[in-house]
Structure formats: C-alpha cells, structure tokens
C-alpha cells in the first residue's frame, strides 16, 4: 500500500567533506640568472621553474585553493590577483611570460639567434634590469595579504607563499621573512639549481 501511495520517498542526507584549501601567493623568479641553462639539460632555469610550477598546481588541483601569482626580477609584477578557479589559474600560469625584460628584444635576438628561451616568453617591461630583488617582491606580497585581509574583514589563516627561484638574490630578505612569521604566513621554496661556479685558476 505504501508503494502505491508514495512511490517516491524523499531522502535528505548531509555529506561532510574535508577540503584542505589554502590562501597562497606564488612568486616566480624571472631574473636574468634564470636565463641560464639548468645543469645537465638544454633547458633554461626559467623553463624548469615553469614546469615545476605547473606540476605543483596539478598536485593541488581540486583543493579549492585561492591563489595569486607574481613574477619578479628587479621589481615585482602582479600577473593574477587572488582567484579560486583551478583551470583558469593553471592557464594563466602556463601563458605567463618567463622573463620581464627592459631592453630591446629585437636587437637582443639578432645577436642571440639560437637563444634557449623563446622570444615570446619575454615581457617588455620598462625599467627592468634583470636583477633579483626578493625584498621588494616579498614587500609587495605582504602588502597584498594585508589588503586582502582588510577587504574581507576576517582574520585569515592557512596562508602561504610558494617561491620558485634559484635564490641568487641581491640581498637576503631577513626583515620580510620576519614579517611573514608574525602574520603566520608560511614560506615554501622550490629551488631551481644553478650550475656550479668554475674553480678559480
């Protein structure tokens, strides 16, 4: 009788799913030293950094991370502000330039016809000199984190920075790392190895 009068039984079920989401800023080195070859390969360190970055994003896929992306050399350059779309962010990272460049690209490639980094992977940026100023980069990221928290009007946790760099920096960012520690923002690094320096004669 029940089956005839109520052929469809409503069922309400609550599923609990644990999601390890994070708020993260990805900071990738695009300085002149990243143009050098990665040891034992024909690839540049810049290309190795990009491949490592994309591999990391694949590993974090589906974790609902909210992520921003900066490229830095002598200055920090914001590529993508905070976003929670895995597919769109992956595409932005894949399409982003590898090296911000302040000089004449046409003239450079006339002198370097077989250069290891394709011309389209450079971004013409006035004022860039190819340095590695991680202090300015981290200051920009800290300011971004502070403004994000202020805009959302909540105390944010589970925040981190992923740095992809060969660590050939002009100055070590001691004060900036302390600022991160005070904000409970965890720094992580993917180190892109450099070729060993030649022995002195």
Short mmCIF file of C-alpha atoms in Angstrom, two decimals:
data_model
loop_
_atom_site.label_atom_id
_atom_site.label_comp_id
_atom_site.label_asym_id
_atom_site.label_seq_id
_atom_site.Cartn_x
_atom_site.Cartn_y
_atom_site.Cartn_z
CA UNK A 1 0.00 0.00 0.00
CA UNK A 2 2.85 2.37 0.83
CA UNK A 3 4.48 1.77 -2.54
CA UNK A 4 1.25 2.67 -4.37
CA UNK A 5 0.51 5.84 -2.44
CA UNK A 6 4.12 7.11 -2.08
CA UNK A 7 6.18 5.72 -4.94
CA UNK A 8 8.95 8.28 -4.29
CA UNK A 9 10.46 8.60 -0.84
CA UNK A 10 12.37 11.80 -0.12
CA UNK A 11 15.74 11.29 1.44
CA UNK A 12 17.81 14.09 2.94
CA UNK A 13 21.46 13.32 3.58
CA UNK A 14 24.24 15.56 4.77
CA UNK A 15 27.72 14.76 3.49
CA UNK A 16 30.75 16.12 5.31
CA UNK A 17 33.82 16.60 3.13
CA UNK A 18 37.21 17.72 4.41
CA UNK A 19 38.85 20.11 1.96
CA UNK A 20 42.44 21.28 2.55
CA UNK A 21 42.04 24.70 0.98
CA UNK A 22 44.71 27.37 1.32
CA UNK A 23 45.29 31.01 0.52
CA UNK A 24 48.57 31.15 -1.35
CA UNK A 25 50.74 33.53 -3.34
CA UNK A 26 53.02 32.01 -5.97
CA UNK A 27 56.18 34.06 -6.53
CA UNK A 28 58.29 33.01 -9.52
CA UNK A 29 61.79 34.26 -10.27
CA UNK A 30 62.18 35.83 -13.72
CA UNK A 31 65.58 37.44 -13.20
CA UNK A 32 68.50 37.32 -15.62
CA UNK A 33 70.09 34.35 -13.86
CA UNK A 34 67.02 32.27 -14.74
CA UNK A 35 68.04 32.52 -18.41
CA UNK A 36 70.99 30.22 -17.71
CA UNK A 37 70.86 26.51 -18.50
CA UNK A 38 69.62 24.11 -15.86
CA UNK A 39 72.54 21.77 -15.02
CA UNK A 40 72.73 18.74 -17.28
CA UNK A 41 69.98 19.87 -19.67
CA UNK A 42 69.43 22.16 -22.65
CA UNK A 43 66.55 23.84 -20.80
CA UNK A 44 66.77 27.19 -19.07
CA UNK A 45 66.23 27.50 -15.34
CA UNK A 46 63.19 29.64 -16.22
CA UNK A 47 61.62 26.74 -18.13
CA UNK A 48 62.36 24.34 -15.27
CA UNK A 49 60.66 26.76 -12.87
CA UNK A 50 57.57 26.92 -15.08
CA UNK A 51 57.38 23.14 -15.35
CA UNK A 52 57.80 22.75 -11.58
CA UNK A 53 55.11 25.39 -11.01
CA UNK A 54 52.61 23.68 -13.30
CA UNK A 55 53.38 20.30 -11.71
CA UNK A 56 52.68 21.76 -8.28
CA UNK A 57 49.34 23.17 -9.48
CA UNK A 58 48.36 19.74 -10.78
CA UNK A 59 49.15 18.30 -7.37
CA UNK A 60 46.92 20.90 -5.67
CA UNK A 61 44.08 20.55 -8.18
CA UNK A 62 40.67 20.23 -6.53
CA UNK A 63 41.84 21.58 -3.14
CA UNK A 64 39.89 24.85 -3.58
CA UNK A 65 42.99 26.98 -3.11
CA UNK A 66 42.65 30.74 -3.50
CA UNK A 67 45.82 31.82 -5.26
CA UNK A 68 47.64 34.86 -6.64
CA UNK A 69 50.66 34.89 -8.96
CA UNK A 70 53.63 37.29 -9.14
CA UNK A 71 56.66 37.30 -11.43
CA UNK A 72 59.68 39.14 -10.06
CA UNK A 73 63.11 40.26 -11.13
CA UNK A 74 64.41 43.71 -10.18
CA UNK A 75 60.74 44.57 -9.49
CA UNK A 76 57.62 42.51 -8.63
CA UNK A 77 54.95 42.19 -11.32
CA UNK A 78 51.42 41.01 -10.49
CA UNK A 79 50.23 38.51 -13.11
CA UNK A 80 47.00 37.29 -11.44
CA UNK A 81 45.24 38.55 -8.32
CA UNK A 82 43.55 36.09 -5.94
CA UNK A 83 41.47 33.55 -7.82
CA UNK A 84 39.80 30.25 -6.84
CA UNK A 85 39.36 28.76 -10.32
CA UNK A 86 41.91 25.95 -10.77
CA UNK A 87 41.55 25.70 -14.55
CA UNK A 88 41.72 29.43 -15.22
CA UNK A 89 44.66 29.90 -12.87
CA UNK A 90 46.57 26.99 -14.45
CA UNK A 91 46.06 28.60 -17.87
CA UNK A 92 47.27 31.98 -16.59
CA UNK A 93 50.43 30.42 -15.17
CA UNK A 94 51.07 28.45 -18.36
CA UNK A 95 50.63 31.53 -20.59
CA UNK A 96 52.56 33.96 -18.38
CA UNK A 97 55.94 35.32 -19.50
CA UNK A 98 59.10 33.78 -18.11
CA UNK A 99 61.34 36.84 -18.08
CA UNK A 100 60.46 40.54 -17.67
CA UNK A 101 62.83 42.41 -19.97
CA UNK A 102 63.78 46.08 -20.03
CA UNK A 103 65.87 46.19 -23.19
CA UNK A 104 65.35 45.95 -26.94
CA UNK A 105 64.20 42.40 -27.63
CA UNK A 106 64.60 42.63 -31.40
CA UNK A 107 68.21 43.68 -31.08
CA UNK A 108 68.87 41.05 -28.42
CA UNK A 109 67.57 38.22 -30.61
CA UNK A 110 69.52 39.46 -33.61
CA UNK A 111 72.65 38.86 -31.54
CA UNK A 112 71.32 35.62 -29.99
CA UNK A 113 69.56 33.75 -32.83
CA UNK A 114 69.69 30.37 -31.05
CA UNK A 115 68.85 31.60 -27.56
CA UNK A 116 67.46 28.96 -25.18
CA UNK A 117 64.37 30.99 -24.23
CA UNK A 118 61.81 31.78 -26.98
CA UNK A 119 61.25 35.45 -27.72
CA UNK A 120 57.53 35.20 -26.93
CA UNK A 121 58.37 34.18 -23.35
CA UNK A 122 59.83 37.62 -22.63
CA UNK A 123 57.65 40.53 -21.50
CA UNK A 124 58.82 44.03 -22.36
CA UNK A 125 58.78 45.92 -19.04
CA UNK A 126 60.24 49.41 -18.88
CA UNK A 127 62.79 49.83 -16.10
CA UNK A 128 63.61 46.14 -15.64
CA UNK A 129 67.32 45.39 -15.40
CA UNK A 130 67.26 41.65 -14.73
CA UNK A 131 68.20 41.81 -11.07
CA UNK A 132 66.83 39.57 -8.31
CA UNK A 133 65.23 41.76 -5.65
CA UNK A 134 63.32 39.37 -3.41
CA UNK A 135 62.97 42.07 -0.75
CA UNK A 136 60.75 44.22 -2.98
CA UNK A 137 58.85 41.14 -4.13
CA UNK A 138 58.06 39.98 -0.59
CA UNK A 139 57.12 43.51 0.48
CA UNK A 140 54.57 43.61 -2.35
CA UNK A 141 53.18 40.21 -1.39
CA UNK A 142 52.91 41.13 2.31
CA UNK A 143 51.03 44.29 1.36
CA UNK A 144 48.71 42.21 -0.84
CA UNK A 145 47.99 39.79 2.02
CA UNK A 146 47.27 42.69 4.41
CA UNK A 147 44.93 44.42 1.96
CA UNK A 148 43.15 41.14 1.21
CA UNK A 149 42.51 40.51 4.91
CA UNK A 150 41.33 44.10 5.39
CA UNK A 151 38.95 43.87 2.44
CA UNK A 152 37.45 40.56 3.56
CA UNK A 153 37.18 41.85 7.17
CA UNK A 154 38.11 38.50 8.67
CA UNK A 155 41.24 37.02 10.22
CA UNK A 156 42.71 34.76 7.55
CA UNK A 157 44.58 31.55 8.32
CA UNK A 158 46.29 28.82 6.30
CA UNK A 159 48.18 31.37 4.23
CA UNK A 160 51.44 30.60 2.45
CA UNK A 161 53.91 31.76 -0.17
CA UNK A 162 55.44 29.44 -2.75
CA UNK A 163 58.72 30.82 -4.13
CA UNK A 164 60.24 29.32 -7.28
CA UNK A 165 63.76 30.69 -7.55
CA UNK A 166 67.44 29.93 -7.98
CA UNK A 167 67.96 32.06 -4.84
CA UNK A 168 70.68 34.17 -6.46
CA UNK A 169 69.32 37.23 -4.69
CA UNK A 170 70.86 40.68 -4.30
CA UNK A 171 70.09 40.76 -0.55
CA UNK A 172 68.60 38.18 1.79
CA UNK A 173 65.09 39.27 2.93
CA UNK A 174 65.53 38.88 6.71
CA UNK A 175 63.02 41.55 7.75
CA UNK A 176 60.41 40.37 5.24
CA UNK A 177 60.65 36.76 6.42
CA UNK A 178 60.12 38.01 9.98
CA UNK A 179 57.03 39.90 8.78
CA UNK A 180 55.69 36.69 7.28
CA UNK A 181 56.33 34.84 10.52
CA UNK A 182 54.46 37.46 12.54
CA UNK A 183 51.46 37.05 10.21
CA UNK A 184 51.71 33.24 10.39
CA UNK A 185 52.25 33.08 6.63
CA UNK A 186 54.35 30.04 5.77
CA UNK A 187 57.03 30.41 3.10
CA UNK A 188 57.87 27.41 0.90
CA UNK A 189 60.53 27.26 -1.78
CA UNK A 190 61.12 25.23 -4.92
CA UNK A 191 64.83 25.73 -5.50
CA UNK A 192 65.97 25.80 -9.12
CA UNK A 193 69.55 24.59 -9.07
CA UNK A 194 72.33 26.60 -10.74
CA UNK A 195 75.39 25.20 -12.46
CA UNK A 196 78.42 25.08 -10.16
CA UNK A 197 80.77 28.03 -10.45
CA UNK A 198 84.05 27.26 -12.24
CA UNK A 199 87.01 26.67 -9.99
CA UNK A 200 89.41 29.62 -9.70
CA UNK A 201 92.65 29.25 -11.72
#
